[in-house]
Amino acid sequence: LIILILTFIISLIVPKTYESESVIQLATLGINEKTGERIDVYPVAEAKNIIQGSVVLEPVIKEFFPESSVEKFNKDNLQVEIISERIAFGEIKETSFLSILTRADEAEKAEEINEAIIENFFNYAKLEYEKKFNLLTSELSDINKEINDIQANILSLKSEPSSQSISQIALFRSLLADYKEGKMELDRQLSNAKEFRIISEPEIPSAYIKPLILTNLILAFSVAVLFSLFYIFLREYARKK
């Protein structure tokens, strides 16, 4: 009974732990039509490392846990998981989604930490997305210019037909077909591009996950029973002697 009471009291005294979880989608720049692979702004493993790194976490730690460190925060307050999917023949494939789980001693704080991590990561990662997206847009603009120049050259050669111009027109038409194919690929890639976004918002947890009072009481009861049996055995053993 004493063990049960002590366990219950300790469970009430021990600081509570709350968890808040969110899911984010990583930015992609469409699909590589030749390989069928997703073109990620950051591979999921790299994105996970960025979230767990000092660039994202130091401002959060400074605000919520000034005495902590990046290593300690990752151990005690953060868990980032790559969300995978099972595809044909049971193969496991990584998606462009990450789960972010944050822990704190207050329900509101757990949610606020999660929101701060997402905001810091998006602010950092969107710069890379915009840089790569703008490069593709610039490349598409250059292709459109080349297409317009080639079409103008073809029209010019058609206005002055000759045996030489016929071969040049054929060459320009071949180049035009290549540029148009490249333009179509880029158009599809840009239309399928996806920005960083939140799929599941972090929420204020309604209950704590630790300490597990009922579990602790069951364990304490088991220990008490074992201790009692051991005590009875020792007493009987001593009495018989």
Tab-separated table of C-alpha atoms in Angstrom:
chain	number	residue	atom	x	y	z
A	1	LEU	CA	0.000	0.000	0.000
A	2	ILE	CA	2.831	2.389	0.881
A	3	ILE	CA	4.494	1.670	-2.484
A	4	LEU	CA	1.224	2.406	-4.321
A	5	ILE	CA	0.720	5.678	-2.451
A	6	LEU	CA	4.298	6.785	-3.083
A	7	THR	CA	4.027	5.906	-6.774
A	8	PHE	CA	0.800	7.886	-7.090
A	9	ILE	CA	2.284	10.927	-5.345
A	10	ILE	CA	5.450	10.822	-7.462
A	11	SER	CA	3.335	10.550	-10.637
A	12	LEU	CA	1.498	13.720	-9.636
A	13	ILE	CA	4.721	15.584	-8.859
A	14	VAL	CA	6.652	14.582	-12.009
A	15	PRO	CA	6.340	17.270	-14.757
A	16	LYS	CA	3.787	16.363	-17.415
A	17	THR	CA	4.758	15.934	-21.071
A	18	TYR	CA	2.518	17.060	-23.923
A	19	GLU	CA	2.924	16.293	-27.635
A	20	SER	CA	1.786	18.235	-30.694
A	21	GLU	CA	2.118	16.784	-34.197
A	22	SER	CA	1.973	18.252	-37.694
A	23	VAL	CA	2.545	16.999	-41.228
A	24	ILE	CA	4.160	19.114	-43.927
A	25	GLN	CA	4.569	18.624	-47.659
A	26	LEU	CA	7.968	19.359	-49.143
A	27	ALA	CA	8.235	21.414	-52.309
A	28	THR	CA	8.797	19.602	-55.595
A	29	LEU	CA	9.567	20.800	-59.096
A	30	GLY	CA	7.431	18.304	-60.956
A	31	ILE	CA	8.409	14.903	-62.287
A	32	ASN	CA	11.409	13.900	-64.371
A	33	GLU	CA	9.658	12.463	-67.440
A	34	LYS	CA	12.612	10.277	-68.395
A	35	THR	CA	13.001	8.556	-65.020
A	36	GLY	CA	9.556	9.145	-63.538
A	37	GLU	CA	11.227	10.362	-60.324
A	38	ARG	CA	9.996	13.291	-58.288
A	39	ILE	CA	12.260	16.350	-58.489
A	40	ASP	CA	12.587	17.523	-54.881
A	41	VAL	CA	13.821	20.949	-53.875
A	42	TYR	CA	15.371	19.069	-50.955
A	43	PRO	CA	15.513	15.263	-50.693
A	44	VAL	CA	13.405	14.221	-47.704
A	45	ALA	CA	16.443	13.071	-45.708
A	46	GLU	CA	18.132	16.442	-46.254
A	47	ALA	CA	14.958	18.323	-45.325
A	48	LYS	CA	14.764	16.300	-42.111
A	49	ASN	CA	18.369	17.206	-41.277
A	50	ILE	CA	17.665	20.898	-41.927
A	51	ILE	CA	14.687	20.857	-39.544
A	52	GLN	CA	16.816	19.167	-36.881
A	53	GLY	CA	19.718	21.545	-37.476
A	54	SER	CA	20.795	24.794	-35.880
A	55	VAL	CA	19.424	27.072	-38.630
A	56	VAL	CA	15.846	26.110	-37.797
A	57	LEU	CA	16.136	25.190	-34.129
A	58	GLU	CA	18.370	27.848	-32.567
A	59	PRO	CA	15.698	30.601	-32.648
A	60	VAL	CA	13.171	28.136	-31.181
A	61	ILE	CA	15.534	27.043	-28.420
A	62	LYS	CA	16.392	30.664	-27.616
A	63	GLU	CA	12.686	31.479	-27.189
A	64	PHE	CA	11.447	28.386	-25.348
A	65	PHE	CA	14.471	26.607	-23.813
A	66	PRO	CA	17.344	29.105	-23.376
A	67	GLU	CA	19.410	26.628	-21.348
A	68	SER	CA	19.077	23.809	-23.876
A	69	SER	CA	21.157	22.909	-26.961
A	70	VAL	CA	20.348	21.609	-30.437
A	71	GLU	CA	21.411	18.086	-29.466
A	72	LYS	CA	19.384	18.083	-26.234
A	73	PHE	CA	16.351	19.609	-27.939
A	74	ASN	CA	16.391	16.903	-30.633
A	75	LYS	CA	16.575	14.249	-27.936
A	76	ASP	CA	13.945	15.607	-25.547
A	77	ASN	CA	11.597	17.839	-27.511
A	78	LEU	CA	11.587	16.923	-31.204
A	79	GLN	CA	10.946	13.952	-33.433
A	80	VAL	CA	10.950	14.254	-37.237
A	81	GLU	CA	9.867	11.262	-39.312
A	82	ILE	CA	9.797	10.629	-43.051
A	83	ILE	CA	6.335	9.453	-44.066
A	84	SER	CA	6.624	6.519	-46.443
A	85	GLU	CA	4.100	4.668	-48.573
A	86	ARG	CA	3.816	1.074	-49.703
A	87	ILE	CA	3.591	0.717	-53.471
A	88	ALA	CA	3.387	-2.224	-55.871
A	89	PHE	CA	4.894	-5.531	-54.739
A	90	GLY	CA	5.308	-4.271	-51.184
A	91	GLU	CA	8.128	-1.833	-52.002
A	92	ILE	CA	8.442	1.038	-49.533
A	93	LYS	CA	8.861	4.448	-51.153
A	94	GLU	CA	9.582	7.750	-49.454
A	95	THR	CA	7.010	10.475	-50.052
A	96	SER	CA	7.525	14.212	-49.923
A	97	PHE	CA	5.873	14.425	-46.483
A	98	LEU	CA	7.423	14.849	-43.040
A	99	SER	CA	5.841	14.373	-39.644
A	100	ILE	CA	6.987	16.820	-36.956
A	101	LEU	CA	6.334	15.878	-33.325
A	102	THR	CA	7.168	18.341	-30.541
A	103	ARG	CA	7.129	17.815	-26.774
A	104	ALA	CA	6.874	20.293	-23.910
A	105	ASP	CA	5.739	20.551	-20.299
A	106	GLU	CA	2.725	22.668	-21.306
A	107	ALA	CA	0.086	21.892	-23.938
A	108	GLU	CA	0.166	25.371	-25.520
A	109	LYS	CA	3.948	25.398	-25.582
A	110	ALA	CA	4.077	22.072	-27.471
A	111	GLU	CA	1.894	23.550	-30.208
A	112	GLU	CA	3.746	26.874	-30.315
A	113	ILE	CA	7.100	25.105	-30.672
A	114	ASN	CA	5.737	23.052	-33.576
A	115	GLU	CA	4.429	26.171	-35.314
A	116	ALA	CA	7.743	27.984	-34.805
A	117	ILE	CA	9.745	25.087	-36.287
A	118	ILE	CA	7.516	24.971	-39.370
A	119	GLU	CA	7.718	28.738	-39.849
A	120	ASN	CA	11.529	28.785	-39.552
A	121	PHE	CA	11.922	25.858	-41.947
A	122	PHE	CA	9.546	27.324	-44.531
A	123	ASN	CA	11.266	30.721	-44.377
A	124	TYR	CA	14.608	29.028	-45.023
A	125	ALA	CA	13.496	26.461	-47.607
A	126	LYS	CA	11.230	28.703	-49.695
A	127	LEU	CA	14.274	30.721	-50.765
A	128	GLU	CA	15.726	27.573	-52.371
A	129	TYR	CA	12.386	26.730	-53.976
A	130	GLU	CA	12.033	30.213	-55.470
A	131	LYS	CA	15.632	30.113	-56.716
A	132	LYS	CA	15.162	26.785	-58.530
A	133	PHE	CA	11.673	27.695	-59.785
A	134	ASN	CA	12.969	30.988	-61.203
A	135	LEU	CA	15.811	29.143	-62.970
A	136	LEU	CA	13.264	26.906	-64.692
A	137	THR	CA	11.133	29.924	-65.592
A	138	SER	CA	14.187	31.667	-67.024
A	139	GLU	CA	15.089	28.527	-68.996
A	140	LEU	CA	11.543	28.386	-70.380
A	141	SER	CA	11.767	32.057	-71.375
A	142	ASP	CA	15.036	31.372	-73.239
A	143	ILE	CA	13.455	28.420	-75.059
A	144	ASN	CA	10.478	30.561	-76.116
A	145	LYS	CA	12.885	33.170	-77.468
A	146	GLU	CA	14.783	30.522	-79.432
A	147	ILE	CA	11.507	29.167	-80.840
A	148	ASN	CA	10.465	32.641	-81.974
A	149	ASP	CA	13.887	33.257	-83.592
A	150	ILE	CA	13.818	29.913	-85.420
A	151	GLN	CA	10.289	30.503	-86.694
A	152	ALA	CA	11.345	33.949	-87.927
A	153	ASN	CA	14.341	32.418	-89.730
A	154	ILE	CA	12.120	29.795	-91.379
A	155	LEU	CA	9.722	32.485	-92.620
A	156	SER	CA	12.641	34.538	-93.934
A	157	LEU	CA	14.093	31.547	-95.834
A	158	LYS	CA	10.692	30.679	-97.281
A	159	SER	CA	10.411	34.179	-98.737
A	160	GLU	CA	13.607	33.590	-100.768
A	161	PRO	CA	13.467	29.927	-101.822
A	162	SER	CA	16.627	28.256	-103.069
A	163	SER	CA	18.304	24.864	-102.872
A	164	GLN	CA	20.396	26.096	-99.946
A	165	SER	CA	17.425	27.602	-98.141
A	166	ILE	CA	15.498	24.307	-98.389
A	167	SER	CA	18.249	22.444	-96.493
A	168	GLN	CA	18.491	25.261	-93.950
A	169	ILE	CA	14.718	25.183	-93.427
A	170	ALA	CA	14.922	21.437	-92.798
A	171	LEU	CA	17.660	22.005	-90.212
A	172	PHE	CA	15.705	24.793	-88.505
A	173	ARG	CA	12.568	22.632	-88.401
A	174	SER	CA	14.523	19.858	-86.686
A	175	LEU	CA	15.829	22.346	-84.126
A	176	LEU	CA	12.335	23.781	-83.719
A	177	ALA	CA	10.931	20.315	-82.927
A	178	ASP	CA	13.617	19.798	-80.259
A	179	TYR	CA	12.953	23.178	-78.655
A	180	LYS	CA	9.186	22.620	-78.688
A	181	GLU	CA	9.637	19.243	-77.005
A	182	GLY	CA	11.836	20.851	-74.349
A	183	LYS	CA	9.243	23.608	-73.889
A	184	MET	CA	6.464	21.052	-73.375
A	185	GLU	CA	8.522	19.189	-70.765
A	186	LEU	CA	9.268	22.395	-68.870
A	187	ASP	CA	5.630	23.512	-69.070
A	188	ARG	CA	4.490	20.206	-67.565
A	189	GLN	CA	7.220	20.329	-64.922
A	190	LEU	CA	6.295	23.855	-63.833
A	191	SER	CA	2.569	23.061	-63.828
A	192	ASN	CA	3.239	20.099	-61.509
A	193	ALA	CA	5.498	22.056	-59.155
A	194	LYS	CA	4.311	22.130	-55.535
A	195	GLU	CA	5.303	24.596	-52.845
A	196	PHE	CA	6.013	23.838	-49.198
A	197	ARG	CA	2.738	23.625	-47.295
A	198	ILE	CA	1.168	22.317	-44.111
A	199	ILE	CA	-0.975	19.213	-44.569
A	200	SER	CA	-1.935	18.778	-40.920
A	201	GLU	CA	-1.770	21.771	-38.576
A	202	PRO	CA	-0.256	21.350	-35.103
A	203	GLU	CA	-2.898	21.395	-32.401
A	204	ILE	CA	-2.971	22.007	-28.664
A	205	PRO	CA	-2.981	18.506	-27.106
A	206	SER	CA	-5.987	17.745	-24.949
A	207	ALA	CA	-4.088	15.421	-22.589
A	208	TYR	CA	-0.541	14.699	-21.501
A	209	ILE	CA	1.303	11.539	-22.547
A	210	LYS	CA	3.546	11.288	-19.463
A	211	PRO	CA	3.562	10.332	-16.645
A	212	LEU	CA	1.384	7.244	-17.172
A	213	ILE	CA	-0.259	7.143	-13.754
A	214	LEU	CA	-2.313	3.986	-14.337
A	215	THR	CA	0.647	2.124	-15.824
A	216	ASN	CA	2.870	3.227	-12.947
A	217	LEU	CA	0.277	2.094	-10.391
A	218	ILE	CA	-0.017	-1.325	-12.066
A	219	LEU	CA	3.762	-1.694	-12.028
A	220	ALA	CA	3.907	-0.562	-8.423
A	221	PHE	CA	1.183	-3.055	-7.495
A	222	SER	CA	3.110	-5.855	-9.236
A	223	VAL	CA	6.287	-4.894	-7.386
A	224	ALA	CA	4.371	-4.758	-4.105
A	225	VAL	CA	2.909	-8.235	-4.669
A	226	LEU	CA	6.313	-9.679	-5.536
A	227	PHE	CA	7.893	-7.972	-2.542
A	228	SER	CA	5.134	-9.331	-0.258
A	229	LEU	CA	5.564	-12.865	-1.586
A	230	PHE	CA	9.316	-12.603	-1.146
A	231	TYR	CA	8.855	-11.296	2.403
A	232	ILE	CA	6.449	-14.138	3.260
A	233	PHE	CA	8.872	-16.676	1.837
A	234	LEU	CA	11.779	-15.266	3.867
A	235	ARG	CA	9.705	-15.188	7.058
A	236	GLU	CA	8.570	-18.790	6.623
A	237	TYR	CA	12.106	-19.845	5.788
A	238	ALA	CA	13.449	-18.101	8.904
A	239	ARG	CA	10.696	-19.596	11.087
A	240	LYS	CA	11.434	-23.161	9.943
A	241	LYS	CA	15.089	-22.726	10.775
